Every structure is written in C-alpha cells, then in structure tokens.
Amino acid sequence: MGNRIVIGLDLAKQSTAAAALDGQGREQWRRTFRRQKLLPFLARQAPCIVAMEACAGAHYLARQVDRLGHHVRLYPPKHVKAYQRGQKNDYNDALAIAEAAQHGRLRSVPVKTVEQQDEGLLVQQRRQLKQEQVRQGNHIRALLAERGLVLPKGVAALRRRLPEVLEEGDNGLTPLVRRVLNGAYQRLLTILEELAWYDRELERQTQQDDVRQRLCEMPGVGAVVASVLKAWMGDGRQFRRGRDASAALGLVPCQHSTGGRQVLGGISKRGDRYTRSQVINGAQAVLLYAHRKDDALHRWVVRLQATRGHNKAVTALANKLVRIAWVILARGERYSPRPA
C-alpha cells in the first residue's frame, strides 16, 4: 500500500467521525463532519483509500466518494470489531476501520449500484411482509385461543375458517371480539394482497432478466429464490470460487481444529440468514421429488439422504446449489444436468 493515506469513516445519521492513517499506520488527523460537510472535504483531498462499514447509507456514500477519485472499500462491521483499540467511541471506530483497510486481509463488500439496490429492495420488502403475515396470523390465533377456539396452522386454513368463526352465533364470541377479529382479519388480507403483488413483480422481473432466468434453470430455484440469490451475491466476482460463496453464506462445517487434529461441527450459519433459509427451502423441495429424477445430482442427494439422513442431505444440496449459482453468476454459464 506504500505511503497512501487511508481514511476511516464511522457513519452515523447526522455526523461522521473520520480518522486518517499514513502508510506506516501513524495517525495523521481526526475530525467530525456533519453530513453536508463530508463530501466537500473529501473533494479537496488527494486520491486516497476511504474505508467504511457496510451499513445503512454506505453504498450511496461510496458511490459519491468514488466519483471524487478515491478508492472506496466497504467492510462487514463484525470483521472490523477485531481492530478496535481501547473503549468504544466514534474516533476509535474510525481508526479501527482505517486499520482494517490498511491491513489488507479482509475481503471488502462490493459497492452496489442503484439497480442492484432496487433489486434488493423488492426482496427486503417481501421478507418484511412475510414476517408481518406470520405475526398477524399468530395474533389472530392467540385471540381465538383465549376464547377457546383453536384453528389449524397455516394462512390458508386461517382464511378458510376465520370467516366461518365470525359468522357463527353460538361460539361464545362477544360483539367486541368479533369487531376486533374482523379488523385483524382485514389487515391480514391487505398484507396478503400486497405480498401477492411483490410475487408478481418478482416473476415479471425474472422473465425480463437473463441472469435470473439462468438461475431458475437450477433445481429448487424459482423467481423468489433467484431474486434473493442475485441480490445477495451480485455478479459473484467478490468470491474466488464457489466454495467461498457457500462459506460466506454459512453452509460449510464450523471448524474447531487445533494441534493438527481436525474437528468439524455443524454448519457455521454465517452470512445472511434469509438467503440461507431460502436456498435450504429450495433444497428441501428438490429432495422431496429427487427419487423421480435420474440425473447425477438427484441420484447423489438420494444416496446421501439414505446414508446421512434428511437434514444433512438438504444442507449438502443447498451448499451445492450455491456453488452452482456462483458459476452461473460469475462465469455467465448455464445449468446443464449431468447424466447419471
């Protein structure tokens, strides 16, 4: 890195703490900027490395700083934590970010374009709506259980049985409870209607996107899973190989090795939990009908299920699907089933 200056920025809503290190790691200066003063200050600086944590607003600011001629690096916050010295404050956080960038061992997070953020927005909003759907359904079931009425699990059963419960006159529900339940049910219907719009929009975008169409050629991957994978992995070039992508998603064994003795446990569960859950759900769907297929991938997972059990087979298949997705995204290839 030579004598190149590294500026670490600790972002906040209204102010940003900044600290600069020279090529030998010596602190050059530290300052605090209001939001409107930061970019004009960086515009007056010679080209340098500007490092930030990959948090809310970081990608927008990174694009603005990159236009000023600086080299921008974004790092996962939990990886920067190890470089912190002394007690936690804004300046120490900025110094830790600058030191992490100067060290050079951490893999930086790619800066997202506006288009990539738009694609991720649909995925994030759909995820939030699914959570609201589950919470609202559980709330309605809890209200009914307090009155001695227990409904089956699942949103389909709730939509089918709740109108019947509200119309029954001899189930012991008071007029107040009926009004409250009807309002909660209407909110649930609104959430489901909005969720259906997001599903249609993801399906429409998938039909117009060649990358997601190639991802959908994989087993267990539809419009939603393809959109989630693309939003999480981007073009995949931040990973050297497919195993690095599956490791970043937490689908490889967690190591506790020492003294030359290798000890492997369960999967590490690192990375984005929602993306990992979607890939595992797709793998479960594949395993459900794998015995009907005759290609190498399905035969392999059926043998694995017979020898290692269902859960390990699902996890191993999810690992393999992420690796295949990396090849499709990073190398631009298509999925081609290999004959058994």
Tab-separated table of C-alpha atoms in Angstrom:
chain	number	residue	atom	x	y	z
A	1	MET	CA	0.000	0.000	0.000
A	2	GLY	CA	3.069	2.237	0.295
A	3	ASN	CA	2.563	5.687	1.759
A	4	ARG	CA	-1.002	6.009	0.604
A	5	ILE	CA	-3.294	7.711	3.108
A	6	VAL	CA	-6.210	5.652	4.468
A	7	ILE	CA	-9.269	7.491	5.799
A	8	GLY	CA	-11.680	5.564	8.005
A	9	LEU	CA	-15.250	6.835	8.299
A	10	ASP	CA	-17.589	5.894	11.120
A	11	LEU	CA	-21.012	6.733	9.680
A	12	ALA	CA	-23.949	8.000	11.708
A	13	LYS	CA	-27.260	9.666	10.902
A	14	GLN	CA	-26.208	13.290	11.370
A	15	SER	CA	-22.428	13.242	11.807
A	16	THR	CA	-19.438	11.202	10.686
A	17	ALA	CA	-16.206	10.643	12.584
A	18	ALA	CA	-13.124	10.442	10.351
A	19	ALA	CA	-9.554	9.400	11.086
A	20	ALA	CA	-6.575	9.169	8.719
A	21	LEU	CA	-3.542	6.863	8.861
A	22	ASP	CA	-0.381	7.122	6.773
A	23	GLY	CA	1.428	4.205	5.143
A	24	GLN	CA	3.206	3.325	8.419
A	25	GLY	CA	-0.034	3.263	10.404
A	26	ARG	CA	0.570	6.582	12.184
A	27	GLU	CA	-2.460	8.720	12.849
A	28	GLN	CA	-2.456	11.901	10.776
A	29	TRP	CA	-5.644	13.612	11.909
A	30	ARG	CA	-9.139	13.018	13.245
A	31	ARG	CA	-12.224	15.118	12.657
A	32	THR	CA	-16.015	15.054	12.884
A	33	PHE	CA	-18.162	16.201	9.946
A	34	ARG	CA	-21.822	16.983	9.519
A	35	ARG	CA	-23.416	15.184	6.601
A	36	GLN	CA	-23.337	18.171	4.259
A	37	LYS	CA	-19.644	18.913	5.020
A	38	LEU	CA	-18.143	15.460	4.441
A	39	LEU	CA	-18.150	15.248	0.635
A	40	PRO	CA	-16.761	18.792	0.093
A	41	PHE	CA	-13.898	17.939	2.481
A	42	LEU	CA	-13.112	14.673	0.662
A	43	ALA	CA	-13.209	16.511	-2.679
A	44	ARG	CA	-10.270	18.648	-1.506
A	45	GLN	CA	-8.153	15.628	-0.520
A	46	ALA	CA	-5.631	13.898	-2.738
A	47	PRO	CA	-6.743	10.472	-4.040
A	48	CYS	CA	-6.620	8.028	-1.139
A	49	ILE	CA	-8.356	4.964	0.273
A	50	VAL	CA	-11.670	5.698	2.008
A	51	ALA	CA	-12.957	2.839	4.164
A	52	MET	CA	-16.385	2.428	5.737
A	53	GLU	CA	-18.518	-0.237	7.330
A	54	ALA	CA	-21.139	-1.765	5.045
A	55	CYS	CA	-24.139	-0.305	6.859
A	56	ALA	CA	-27.229	1.751	6.018
A	57	GLY	CA	-26.333	4.544	3.595
A	58	ALA	CA	-22.817	3.238	2.975
A	59	HIS	CA	-23.395	2.197	-0.649
A	60	TYR	CA	-24.834	5.600	-1.611
A	61	LEU	CA	-21.936	7.435	0.042
A	62	ALA	CA	-19.427	5.029	-1.510
A	63	ARG	CA	-20.699	5.862	-4.997
A	64	GLN	CA	-20.379	9.586	-4.269
A	65	VAL	CA	-16.834	9.209	-2.891
A	66	ASP	CA	-15.811	7.052	-5.843
A	67	ARG	CA	-16.800	9.873	-8.211
A	68	LEU	CA	-14.341	12.118	-6.364
A	69	GLY	CA	-11.458	9.884	-7.453
A	70	HIS	CA	-10.907	7.982	-4.204
A	71	HIS	CA	-10.696	4.210	-3.826
A	72	VAL	CA	-13.618	3.045	-1.654
A	73	ARG	CA	-13.676	-0.080	0.496
A	74	LEU	CA	-16.639	-1.402	2.482
A	75	TYR	CA	-16.143	-3.973	5.239
A	76	PRO	CA	-18.551	-6.112	7.282
A	77	PRO	CA	-18.945	-4.481	10.731
A	78	LYS	CA	-18.262	-7.687	12.678
A	79	HIS	CA	-14.877	-8.100	10.933
A	80	VAL	CA	-13.852	-4.545	11.821
A	81	LYS	CA	-14.571	-5.165	15.513
A	82	ALA	CA	-11.318	-7.079	15.960
A	83	TYR	CA	-9.268	-3.973	15.053
A	84	GLN	CA	-10.798	-1.722	17.700
A	85	ARG	CA	-8.432	-0.363	20.355
A	86	GLY	CA	-9.455	0.988	23.740
A	87	GLN	CA	-13.015	1.837	24.600
A	88	LYS	CA	-15.748	2.241	22.039
A	89	ASN	CA	-16.280	5.734	20.674
A	90	ASP	CA	-16.650	7.251	17.234
A	91	TYR	CA	-12.952	8.069	16.770
A	92	ASN	CA	-11.796	4.623	17.884
A	93	ASP	CA	-14.303	3.073	15.487
A	94	ALA	CA	-12.989	5.219	12.623
A	95	LEU	CA	-9.403	4.245	13.471
A	96	ALA	CA	-10.398	0.563	13.553
A	97	ILE	CA	-11.952	0.863	10.091
A	98	ALA	CA	-8.825	2.577	8.729
A	99	GLU	CA	-6.562	-0.061	10.289
A	100	ALA	CA	-8.685	-2.871	8.824
A	101	ALA	CA	-8.343	-1.317	5.369
A	102	GLN	CA	-4.598	-0.867	5.846
A	103	HIS	CA	-4.142	-4.453	6.961
A	104	GLY	CA	-5.431	-5.742	3.636
A	105	ARG	CA	-6.560	-9.191	4.777
A	106	LEU	CA	-10.285	-8.527	4.928
A	107	ARG	CA	-12.470	-9.188	1.900
A	108	SER	CA	-14.317	-5.976	1.085
A	109	VAL	CA	-18.001	-5.786	0.230
A	110	PRO	CA	-18.682	-4.749	-3.401
A	111	VAL	CA	-20.334	-1.351	-3.750
A	112	LYS	CA	-23.872	-1.831	-5.034
A	113	THR	CA	-25.235	0.092	-7.975
A	114	VAL	CA	-28.639	1.777	-7.889
A	115	GLU	CA	-30.072	-1.088	-9.958
A	116	GLN	CA	-28.742	-3.685	-7.513
A	117	GLN	CA	-30.224	-1.781	-4.593
A	118	ASP	CA	-33.587	-1.664	-6.382
A	119	GLU	CA	-33.495	-5.427	-6.895
A	120	GLY	CA	-32.628	-5.958	-3.240
A	121	LEU	CA	-35.413	-3.599	-2.172
A	122	LEU	CA	-38.127	-5.896	-3.525
A	123	VAL	CA	-36.572	-8.865	-1.752
A	124	GLN	CA	-36.297	-6.975	1.548
A	125	GLN	CA	-39.860	-5.662	1.395
A	126	ARG	CA	-41.220	-9.120	0.582
A	127	ARG	CA	-39.285	-10.549	3.511
A	128	GLN	CA	-40.745	-7.943	5.840
A	129	LEU	CA	-44.276	-8.629	4.595
A	130	LYS	CA	-43.832	-12.366	5.172
A	131	GLN	CA	-42.824	-11.633	8.750
A	132	GLU	CA	-45.844	-9.364	9.201
A	133	GLN	CA	-48.080	-12.087	7.775
A	134	VAL	CA	-46.782	-14.613	10.302
A	135	ARG	CA	-47.123	-12.152	13.199
A	136	GLN	CA	-50.654	-11.166	12.207
A	137	GLY	CA	-51.738	-14.777	11.799
A	138	ASN	CA	-50.286	-15.740	15.178
A	139	HIS	CA	-52.002	-12.734	16.767
A	140	ILE	CA	-55.394	-13.804	15.405
A	141	ARG	CA	-54.884	-17.387	16.573
A	142	ALA	CA	-53.902	-16.159	20.027
A	143	LEU	CA	-57.082	-14.049	20.291
A	144	LEU	CA	-59.192	-17.044	19.331
A	145	ALA	CA	-57.324	-19.375	21.687
A	146	GLU	CA	-58.151	-17.033	24.587
A	147	ARG	CA	-61.818	-17.691	23.755
A	148	GLY	CA	-61.395	-21.451	23.479
A	149	LEU	CA	-61.232	-21.626	19.686
A	150	VAL	CA	-58.149	-23.240	18.126
A	151	LEU	CA	-57.596	-23.033	14.354
A	152	PRO	CA	-55.196	-25.167	12.284
A	153	LYS	CA	-51.796	-23.803	11.315
A	154	GLY	CA	-51.217	-22.083	8.006
A	155	VAL	CA	-52.571	-18.975	6.361
A	156	ALA	CA	-54.827	-20.985	4.029
A	157	ALA	CA	-56.623	-22.611	6.972
A	158	LEU	CA	-56.927	-19.218	8.643
A	159	ARG	CA	-58.518	-17.623	5.587
A	160	ARG	CA	-60.921	-20.529	5.257
A	161	ARG	CA	-62.007	-20.916	8.887
A	162	LEU	CA	-61.966	-17.377	10.311
A	163	PRO	CA	-64.957	-16.061	8.284
A	164	GLU	CA	-66.924	-19.096	9.449
A	165	VAL	CA	-65.972	-18.417	13.065
A	166	LEU	CA	-67.035	-14.773	12.783
A	167	GLU	CA	-70.424	-15.758	11.345
A	168	GLU	CA	-71.200	-18.438	13.915
A	169	GLY	CA	-73.529	-17.092	16.576
A	170	ASP	CA	-73.130	-19.748	19.266
A	171	ASN	CA	-69.328	-19.899	19.706
A	172	GLY	CA	-69.248	-17.525	22.672
A	173	LEU	CA	-67.590	-14.559	20.937
A	174	THR	CA	-68.830	-11.162	22.099
A	175	PRO	CA	-69.613	-8.361	19.620
A	176	LEU	CA	-66.434	-6.527	20.683
A	177	VAL	CA	-64.262	-9.559	19.991
A	178	ARG	CA	-65.906	-10.047	16.609
A	179	ARG	CA	-65.150	-6.436	15.615
A	180	VAL	CA	-61.534	-6.743	16.763
A	181	LEU	CA	-61.067	-10.046	14.932
A	182	ASN	CA	-62.663	-8.665	11.780
A	183	GLY	CA	-60.254	-5.692	11.807
A	184	ALA	CA	-57.275	-8.005	12.330
A	185	TYR	CA	-58.510	-10.254	9.526
A	186	GLN	CA	-58.836	-7.306	7.133
A	187	ARG	CA	-55.259	-6.267	7.920
A	188	LEU	CA	-54.127	-9.819	7.173
A	189	LEU	CA	-55.929	-9.731	3.813
A	190	THR	CA	-54.237	-6.416	2.986
A	191	ILE	CA	-50.822	-7.927	3.770
A	192	LEU	CA	-51.564	-10.971	1.602
A	193	GLU	CA	-52.713	-8.769	-1.273
A	194	GLU	CA	-49.540	-6.684	-1.097
A	195	LEU	CA	-47.430	-9.828	-0.823
A	196	ALA	CA	-49.062	-11.208	-3.966
A	197	TRP	CA	-48.092	-8.008	-5.810
A	198	TYR	CA	-44.439	-8.490	-4.817
A	199	ASP	CA	-44.553	-12.092	-6.042
A	200	ARG	CA	-45.981	-10.981	-9.387
A	201	GLU	CA	-43.383	-8.216	-9.678
A	202	LEU	CA	-40.521	-10.618	-8.971
A	203	GLU	CA	-41.943	-13.028	-11.540
A	204	ARG	CA	-42.210	-10.240	-14.107
A	205	GLN	CA	-38.641	-9.064	-13.498
A	206	THR	CA	-37.359	-12.623	-13.706
A	207	GLN	CA	-38.899	-13.045	-17.139
A	208	GLN	CA	-37.055	-9.917	-18.300
A	209	ASP	CA	-33.705	-10.742	-16.676
A	210	ASP	CA	-31.412	-13.262	-18.381
A	211	VAL	CA	-29.368	-13.844	-15.214
A	212	ARG	CA	-32.364	-14.793	-13.111
A	213	GLN	CA	-33.725	-16.948	-15.914
A	214	ARG	CA	-30.476	-18.915	-15.929
A	215	LEU	CA	-30.677	-19.265	-12.156
A	216	CYS	CA	-34.220	-20.599	-12.472
A	217	GLU	CA	-32.895	-23.447	-14.627
A	218	MET	CA	-31.353	-24.877	-11.456
A	219	PRO	CA	-33.433	-27.383	-9.451
A	220	GLY	CA	-35.216	-25.847	-6.476
A	221	VAL	CA	-34.865	-22.273	-7.728
A	222	GLY	CA	-37.844	-20.142	-8.746
A	223	ALA	CA	-38.360	-16.430	-9.212
A	224	VAL	CA	-38.127	-15.642	-5.493
A	225	VAL	CA	-35.018	-17.726	-4.759
A	226	ALA	CA	-33.316	-16.473	-7.934
A	227	SER	CA	-34.013	-12.868	-6.949
A	228	VAL	CA	-32.734	-13.470	-3.408
A	229	LEU	CA	-29.546	-15.137	-4.658
A	230	LYS	CA	-28.811	-12.422	-7.192
A	231	ALA	CA	-29.479	-9.639	-4.685
A	232	TRP	CA	-27.120	-11.286	-2.165
A	233	MET	CA	-24.311	-12.428	-4.485
A	234	GLY	CA	-24.390	-9.749	-7.179
A	235	ASP	CA	-22.079	-10.773	-10.009
A	236	GLY	CA	-20.220	-13.202	-7.721
A	237	ARG	CA	-16.779	-11.808	-8.565
A	238	GLN	CA	-16.022	-10.953	-4.943
A	239	PHE	CA	-15.548	-14.719	-4.423
A	240	ARG	CA	-12.657	-16.639	-5.953
A	241	ARG	CA	-14.615	-19.883	-6.177
A	242	GLY	CA	-17.989	-21.374	-5.386
A	243	ARG	CA	-16.906	-22.727	-2.024
A	244	ASP	CA	-16.099	-19.205	-0.859
A	245	ALA	CA	-19.675	-18.211	-1.659
A	246	SER	CA	-21.161	-21.138	0.272
A	247	ALA	CA	-18.789	-20.417	3.178
A	248	ALA	CA	-19.899	-16.768	3.226
A	249	LEU	CA	-23.497	-17.983	3.450
A	250	GLY	CA	-22.687	-20.301	6.363
A	251	LEU	CA	-23.261	-23.619	4.574
A	252	VAL	CA	-19.881	-25.202	5.372
A	253	PRO	CA	-18.874	-27.028	8.580
A	254	CYS	CA	-17.724	-24.972	11.531
A	255	GLN	CA	-14.133	-25.829	12.465
A	256	HIS	CA	-12.709	-26.314	15.960
A	257	SER	CA	-9.311	-27.671	14.917
A	258	THR	CA	-6.097	-27.448	16.919
A	259	GLY	CA	-2.743	-29.205	17.140
A	260	GLY	CA	-3.181	-30.879	13.767
A	261	ARG	CA	-6.421	-32.503	14.910
A	262	GLN	CA	-9.320	-31.533	12.662
A	263	VAL	CA	-12.704	-31.231	14.357
A	264	LEU	CA	-15.735	-30.292	12.238
A	265	GLY	CA	-19.121	-29.438	13.690
A	266	GLY	CA	-22.400	-28.260	12.228
A	267	ILE	CA	-22.651	-25.547	9.604
A	268	SER	CA	-21.304	-22.150	10.623
A	269	LYS	CA	-24.545	-20.244	9.771
A	270	ARG	CA	-22.590	-17.145	8.802
A	271	GLY	CA	-23.879	-14.521	6.427
A	272	ASP	CA	-27.444	-13.596	5.581
A	273	ARG	CA	-29.947	-15.817	7.363
A	274	TYR	CA	-32.811	-15.086	4.968
A	275	THR	CA	-30.829	-16.022	1.856
A	276	ARG	CA	-29.639	-19.214	3.510
A	277	SER	CA	-33.181	-20.170	4.527
A	278	GLN	CA	-34.498	-19.594	1.000
A	279	VAL	CA	-31.795	-21.800	-0.534
A	280	ILE	CA	-32.456	-24.523	2.046
A	281	ASN	CA	-36.188	-24.351	1.330
A	282	GLY	CA	-35.402	-24.856	-2.343
A	283	ALA	CA	-33.160	-27.809	-1.493
A	284	GLN	CA	-35.956	-29.380	0.558
A	285	ALA	CA	-38.295	-29.100	-2.429
A	286	VAL	CA	-35.702	-30.808	-4.621
A	287	LEU	CA	-35.191	-33.653	-2.152
A	288	LEU	CA	-38.934	-34.238	-1.931
A	289	TYR	CA	-39.079	-35.410	-5.559
A	290	ALA	CA	-35.431	-36.380	-6.107
A	291	HIS	CA	-36.251	-40.096	-6.355
A	292	ARG	CA	-38.215	-39.389	-9.550
A	293	LYS	CA	-35.228	-37.845	-11.375
A	294	ASP	CA	-32.370	-39.722	-12.996
A	295	ASP	CA	-29.513	-37.213	-13.355
A	296	ALA	CA	-26.301	-37.265	-11.328
A	297	LEU	CA	-27.280	-34.503	-8.888
A	298	HIS	CA	-30.572	-36.125	-7.851
A	299	ARG	CA	-29.021	-39.588	-7.571
A	300	TRP	CA	-26.243	-38.162	-5.409
A	301	VAL	CA	-28.627	-36.454	-2.989
A	302	VAL	CA	-30.844	-39.557	-2.737
A	303	ARG	CA	-27.823	-41.686	-1.805
A	304	LEU	CA	-26.732	-39.050	0.687
A	305	GLN	CA	-30.169	-38.992	2.281
A	306	ALA	CA	-30.100	-42.774	2.667
A	307	THR	CA	-26.664	-42.771	4.345
A	308	ARG	CA	-26.558	-39.469	6.288
A	309	GLY	CA	-30.180	-38.547	6.882
A	310	HIS	CA	-32.600	-35.936	5.595
A	311	ASN	CA	-31.240	-32.773	7.230
A	312	LYS	CA	-27.616	-33.340	6.221
A	313	ALA	CA	-28.670	-34.162	2.683
A	314	VAL	CA	-30.684	-30.919	2.469
A	315	THR	CA	-27.753	-28.860	3.769
A	316	ALA	CA	-25.270	-30.517	1.417
A	317	LEU	CA	-27.594	-29.926	-1.514
A	318	ALA	CA	-28.031	-26.260	-0.529
A	319	ASN	CA	-24.240	-25.947	-0.438
A	320	LYS	CA	-24.002	-27.388	-3.936
A	321	LEU	CA	-26.791	-25.125	-5.237
A	322	VAL	CA	-24.940	-22.025	-4.017
A	323	ARG	CA	-21.792	-23.219	-5.779
A	324	ILE	CA	-23.720	-23.785	-8.996
A	325	ALA	CA	-25.291	-20.327	-8.652
A	326	TRP	CA	-21.811	-18.812	-8.315
A	327	VAL	CA	-20.733	-20.431	-11.590
A	328	ILE	CA	-23.844	-19.064	-13.312
A	329	LEU	CA	-23.351	-15.543	-11.940
A	330	ALA	CA	-19.565	-15.188	-12.060
A	331	ARG	CA	-18.844	-17.095	-15.272
A	332	GLY	CA	-22.077	-16.482	-17.186
A	333	GLU	CA	-22.705	-20.192	-17.762
A	334	ARG	CA	-25.972	-22.115	-17.866
A	335	TYR	CA	-27.011	-25.019	-15.691
A	336	SER	CA	-26.710	-28.320	-17.506
A	337	PRO	CA	-27.710	-31.516	-15.654
A	338	ARG	CA	-25.016	-34.157	-15.797
A	339	PRO	CA	-26.256	-37.632	-16.769
A	340	ALA	CA	-26.054	-40.278	-14.091
